Coordinates of N, CA and C in Angstrom, one line a residue:
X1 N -99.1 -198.0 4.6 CA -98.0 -198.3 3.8 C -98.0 -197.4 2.5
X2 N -96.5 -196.6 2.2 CA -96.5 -196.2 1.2 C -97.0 -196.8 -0.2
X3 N -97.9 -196.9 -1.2 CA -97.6 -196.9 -2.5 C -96.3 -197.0 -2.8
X4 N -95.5 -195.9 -2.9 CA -93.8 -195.9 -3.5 C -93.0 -196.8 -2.9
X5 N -93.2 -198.1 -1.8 CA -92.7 -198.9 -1.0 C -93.5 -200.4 -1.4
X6 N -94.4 -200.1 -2.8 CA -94.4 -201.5 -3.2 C -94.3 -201.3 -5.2
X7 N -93.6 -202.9 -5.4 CA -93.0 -203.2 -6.8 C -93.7 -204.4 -7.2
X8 N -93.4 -204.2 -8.6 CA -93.7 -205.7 -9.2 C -92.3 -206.1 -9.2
X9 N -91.2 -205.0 -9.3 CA -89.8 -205.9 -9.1 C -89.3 -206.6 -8.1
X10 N -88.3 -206.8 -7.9 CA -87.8 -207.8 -6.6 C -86.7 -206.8 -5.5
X11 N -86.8 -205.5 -6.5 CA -85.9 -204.6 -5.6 C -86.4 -203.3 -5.0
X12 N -86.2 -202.5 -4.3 CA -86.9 -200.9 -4.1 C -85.1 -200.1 -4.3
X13 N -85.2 -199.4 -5.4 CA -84.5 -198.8 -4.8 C -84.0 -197.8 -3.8
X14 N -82.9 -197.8 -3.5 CA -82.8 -197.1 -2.1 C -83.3 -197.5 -0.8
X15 N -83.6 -198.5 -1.0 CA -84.0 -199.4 0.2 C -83.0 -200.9 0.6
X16 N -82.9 -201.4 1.5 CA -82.2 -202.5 1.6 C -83.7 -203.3 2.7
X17 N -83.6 -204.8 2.6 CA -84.1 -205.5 2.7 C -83.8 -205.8 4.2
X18 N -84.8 -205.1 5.5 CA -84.2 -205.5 6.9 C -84.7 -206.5 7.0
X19 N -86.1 -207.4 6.7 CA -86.3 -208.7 7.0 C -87.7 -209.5 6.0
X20 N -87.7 -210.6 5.8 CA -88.4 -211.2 4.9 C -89.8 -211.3 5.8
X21 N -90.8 -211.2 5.0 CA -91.8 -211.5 6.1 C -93.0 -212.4 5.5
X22 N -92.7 -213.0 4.3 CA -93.4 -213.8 3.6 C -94.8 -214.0 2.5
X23 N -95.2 -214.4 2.1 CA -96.1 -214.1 1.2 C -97.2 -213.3 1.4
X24 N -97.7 -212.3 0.9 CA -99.2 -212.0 1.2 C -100.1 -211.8 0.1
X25 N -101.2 -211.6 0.2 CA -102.0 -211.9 -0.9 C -103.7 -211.0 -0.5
X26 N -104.4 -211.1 -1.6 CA -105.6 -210.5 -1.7 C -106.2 -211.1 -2.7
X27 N -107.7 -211.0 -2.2 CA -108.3 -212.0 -2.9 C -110.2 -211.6 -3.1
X28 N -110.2 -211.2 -4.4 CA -111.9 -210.6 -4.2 C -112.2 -211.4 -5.4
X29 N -113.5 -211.2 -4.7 CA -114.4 -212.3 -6.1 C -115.6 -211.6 -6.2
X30 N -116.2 -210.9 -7.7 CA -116.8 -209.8 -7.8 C -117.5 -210.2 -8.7
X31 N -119.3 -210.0 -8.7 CA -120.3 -210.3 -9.8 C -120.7 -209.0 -10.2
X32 N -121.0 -209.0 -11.7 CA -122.2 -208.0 -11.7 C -122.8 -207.7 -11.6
X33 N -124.1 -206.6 -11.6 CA -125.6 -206.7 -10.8 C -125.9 -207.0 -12.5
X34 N -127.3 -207.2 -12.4 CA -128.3 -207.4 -13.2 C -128.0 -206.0 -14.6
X35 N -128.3 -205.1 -13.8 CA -128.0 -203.9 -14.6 C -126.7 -203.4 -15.5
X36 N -125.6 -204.1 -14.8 CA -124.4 -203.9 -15.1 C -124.3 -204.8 -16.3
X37 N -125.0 -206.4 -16.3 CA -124.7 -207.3 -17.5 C -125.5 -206.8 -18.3
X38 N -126.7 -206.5 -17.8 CA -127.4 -205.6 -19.4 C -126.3 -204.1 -19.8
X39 N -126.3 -203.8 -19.0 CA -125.5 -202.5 -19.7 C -124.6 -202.6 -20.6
X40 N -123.4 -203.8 -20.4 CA -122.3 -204.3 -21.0 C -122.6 -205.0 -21.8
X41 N -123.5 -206.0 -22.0 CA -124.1 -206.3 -23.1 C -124.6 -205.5 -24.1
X42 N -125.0 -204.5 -23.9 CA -125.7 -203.4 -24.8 C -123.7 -202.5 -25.5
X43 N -123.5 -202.1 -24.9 CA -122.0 -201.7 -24.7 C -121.2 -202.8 -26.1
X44 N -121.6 -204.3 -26.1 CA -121.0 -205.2 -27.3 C -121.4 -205.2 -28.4
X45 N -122.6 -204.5 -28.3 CA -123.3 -204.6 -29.6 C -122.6 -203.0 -30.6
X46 N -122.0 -202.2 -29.6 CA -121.7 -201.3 -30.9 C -120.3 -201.2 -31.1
X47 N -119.4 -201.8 -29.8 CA -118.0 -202.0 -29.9 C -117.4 -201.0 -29.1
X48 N -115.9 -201.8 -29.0 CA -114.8 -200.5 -28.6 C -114.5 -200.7 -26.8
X49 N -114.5 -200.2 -26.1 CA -114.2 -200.7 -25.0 C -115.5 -200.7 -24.0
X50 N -115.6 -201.8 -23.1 CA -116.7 -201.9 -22.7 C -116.6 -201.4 -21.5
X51 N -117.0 -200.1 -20.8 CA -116.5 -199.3 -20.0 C -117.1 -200.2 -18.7
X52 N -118.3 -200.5 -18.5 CA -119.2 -201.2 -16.9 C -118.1 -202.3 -17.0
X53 N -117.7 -202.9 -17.8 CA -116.7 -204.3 -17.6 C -115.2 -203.9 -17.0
X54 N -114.9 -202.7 -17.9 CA -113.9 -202.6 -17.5 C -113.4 -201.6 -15.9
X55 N -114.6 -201.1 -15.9 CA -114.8 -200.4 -14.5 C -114.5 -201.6 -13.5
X56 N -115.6 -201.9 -13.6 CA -115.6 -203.6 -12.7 C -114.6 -204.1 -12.5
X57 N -113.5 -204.5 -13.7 CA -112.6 -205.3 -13.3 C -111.3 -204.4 -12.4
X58 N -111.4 -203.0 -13.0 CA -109.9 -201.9 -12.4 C -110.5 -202.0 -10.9
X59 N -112.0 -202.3 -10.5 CA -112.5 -202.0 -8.9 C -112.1 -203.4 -8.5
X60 N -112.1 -204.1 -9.1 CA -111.9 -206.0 -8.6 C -110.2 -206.3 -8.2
X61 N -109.5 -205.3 -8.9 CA -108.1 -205.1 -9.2 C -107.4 -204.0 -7.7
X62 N -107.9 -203.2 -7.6 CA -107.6 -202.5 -6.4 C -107.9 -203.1 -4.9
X63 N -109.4 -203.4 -5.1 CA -109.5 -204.0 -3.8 C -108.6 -205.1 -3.5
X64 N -108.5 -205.9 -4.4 CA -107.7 -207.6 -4.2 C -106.0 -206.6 -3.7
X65 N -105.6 -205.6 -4.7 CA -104.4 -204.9 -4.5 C -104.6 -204.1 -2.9
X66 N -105.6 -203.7 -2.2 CA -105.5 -203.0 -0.8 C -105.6 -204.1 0.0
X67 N -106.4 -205.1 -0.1 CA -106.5 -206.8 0.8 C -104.8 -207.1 1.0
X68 N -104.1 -206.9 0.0 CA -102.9 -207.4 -0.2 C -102.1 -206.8 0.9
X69 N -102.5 -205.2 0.8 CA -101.5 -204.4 1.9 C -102.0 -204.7 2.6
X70 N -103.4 -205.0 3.3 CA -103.4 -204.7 4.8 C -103.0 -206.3 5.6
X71 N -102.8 -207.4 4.4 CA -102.1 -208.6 4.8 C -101.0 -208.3 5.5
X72 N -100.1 -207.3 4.6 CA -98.4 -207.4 4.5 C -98.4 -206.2 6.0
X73 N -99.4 -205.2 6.5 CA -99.6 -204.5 7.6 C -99.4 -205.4 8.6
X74 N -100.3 -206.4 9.0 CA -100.4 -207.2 9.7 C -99.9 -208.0 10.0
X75 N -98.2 -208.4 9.1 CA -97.2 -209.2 9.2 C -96.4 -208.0 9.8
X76 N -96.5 -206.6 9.6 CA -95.0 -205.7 10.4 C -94.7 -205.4 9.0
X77 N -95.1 -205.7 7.8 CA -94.0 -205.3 6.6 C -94.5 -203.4 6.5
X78 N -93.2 -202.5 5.7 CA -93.6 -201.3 4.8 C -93.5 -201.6 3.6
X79 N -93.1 -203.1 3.2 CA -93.3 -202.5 1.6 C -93.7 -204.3 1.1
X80 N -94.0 -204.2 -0.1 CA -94.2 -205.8 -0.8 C -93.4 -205.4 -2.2
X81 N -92.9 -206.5 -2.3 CA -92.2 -206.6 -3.6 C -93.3 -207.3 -4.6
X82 N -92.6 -207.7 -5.8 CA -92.8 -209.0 -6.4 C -94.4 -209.4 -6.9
X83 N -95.2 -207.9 -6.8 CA -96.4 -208.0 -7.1 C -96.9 -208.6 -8.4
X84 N -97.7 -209.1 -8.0 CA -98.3 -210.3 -9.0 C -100.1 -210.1 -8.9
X85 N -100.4 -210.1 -10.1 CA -101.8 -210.4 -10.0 C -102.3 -211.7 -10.7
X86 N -103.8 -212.4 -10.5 CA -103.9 -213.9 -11.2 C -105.0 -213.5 -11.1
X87 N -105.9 -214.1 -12.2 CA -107.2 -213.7 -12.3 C -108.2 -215.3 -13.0
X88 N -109.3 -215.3 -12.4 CA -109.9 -216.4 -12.9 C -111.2 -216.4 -13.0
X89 N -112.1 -217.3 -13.3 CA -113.8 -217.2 -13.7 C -114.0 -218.3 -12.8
X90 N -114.4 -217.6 -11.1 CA -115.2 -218.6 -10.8 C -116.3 -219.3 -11.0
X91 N -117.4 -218.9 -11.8 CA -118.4 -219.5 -12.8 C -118.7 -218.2 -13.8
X92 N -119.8 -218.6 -14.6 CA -119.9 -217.5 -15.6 C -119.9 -216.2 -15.2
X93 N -119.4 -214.7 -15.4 CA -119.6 -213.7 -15.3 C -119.0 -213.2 -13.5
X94 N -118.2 -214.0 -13.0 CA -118.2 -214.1 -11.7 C -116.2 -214.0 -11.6
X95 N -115.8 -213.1 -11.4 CA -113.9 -213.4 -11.4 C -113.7 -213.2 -10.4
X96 N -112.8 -213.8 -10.3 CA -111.7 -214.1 -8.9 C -110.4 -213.3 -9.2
X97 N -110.0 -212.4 -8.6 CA -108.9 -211.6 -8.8 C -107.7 -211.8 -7.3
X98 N -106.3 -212.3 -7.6 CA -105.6 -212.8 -6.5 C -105.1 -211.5 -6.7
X99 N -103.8 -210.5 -5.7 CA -103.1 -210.2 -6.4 C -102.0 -210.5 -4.5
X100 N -100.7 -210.5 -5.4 CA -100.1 -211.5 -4.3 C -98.2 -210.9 -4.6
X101 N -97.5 -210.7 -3.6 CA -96.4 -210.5 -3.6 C -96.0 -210.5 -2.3
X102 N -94.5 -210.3 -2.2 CA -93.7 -210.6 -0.6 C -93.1 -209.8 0.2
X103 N -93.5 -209.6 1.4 CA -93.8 -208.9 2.3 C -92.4 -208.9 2.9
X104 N -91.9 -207.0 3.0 CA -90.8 -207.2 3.6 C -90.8 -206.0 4.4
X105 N -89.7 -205.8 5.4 CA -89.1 -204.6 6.4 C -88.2 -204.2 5.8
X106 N -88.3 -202.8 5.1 CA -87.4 -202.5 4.2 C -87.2 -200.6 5.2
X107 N -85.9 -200.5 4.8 CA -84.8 -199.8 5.9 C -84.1 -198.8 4.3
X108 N -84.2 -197.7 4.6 CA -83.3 -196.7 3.5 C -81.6 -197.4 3.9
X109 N -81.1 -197.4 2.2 CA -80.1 -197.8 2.5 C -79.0 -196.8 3.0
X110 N -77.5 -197.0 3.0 CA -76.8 -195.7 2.8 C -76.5 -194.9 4.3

């Protein structure tokens, strides 16, 4: 699936909508190792951006974001709209990253 054939909007342009194919979603739940909470802990103590954290979470973000496509693959879609991400703490130090939008057969218009 193209990238340029998915939105967080509800439209593509230049595309028209040949069929709905319904929700899809992705879903990773990602800890740190041992090394990585010490690292990022060490990282708070002098400030500014905490790069192992935020590494972690852009890799927690893509994966949950490719799970998503290969859902909407598997329904027949080329593109998802309406992308959404939702993020949560399954227990301490442990997130849950959803990211979820709607799977369509999208056809150049025109």
């Amino acid at each position: 699936m193209e990238h340029a054939l998915t939105t967080t909007t509800f439209t593509l342009d230049g595309y028209r909508i040949a069929r709905n194919l319904g929700v899809v979603r992705g879903i990773m739940v990602r800890s740190r190792s041992i090394f990585g909470t010490i690292g990022g802990s060490l990282q708070t103590l002098v400030g500014g951006n905490i790069s192992l954290f935020t590494s972690l979470c852009e890799k927690t973000r893509n994966e949950a974001f490719e799970l998503m496509l290969e859902h909407a693959r598997q329904l027949g879609a080329n593109g998802v709209i309406g992308i959404r991400y939702d993020a949560n703490e399954v227990m301490n130090g442990v997130p849950e990253v959803l990211c979820h939008g709607k799977a369509r057969l999208v056809e150049r218009s025109g």
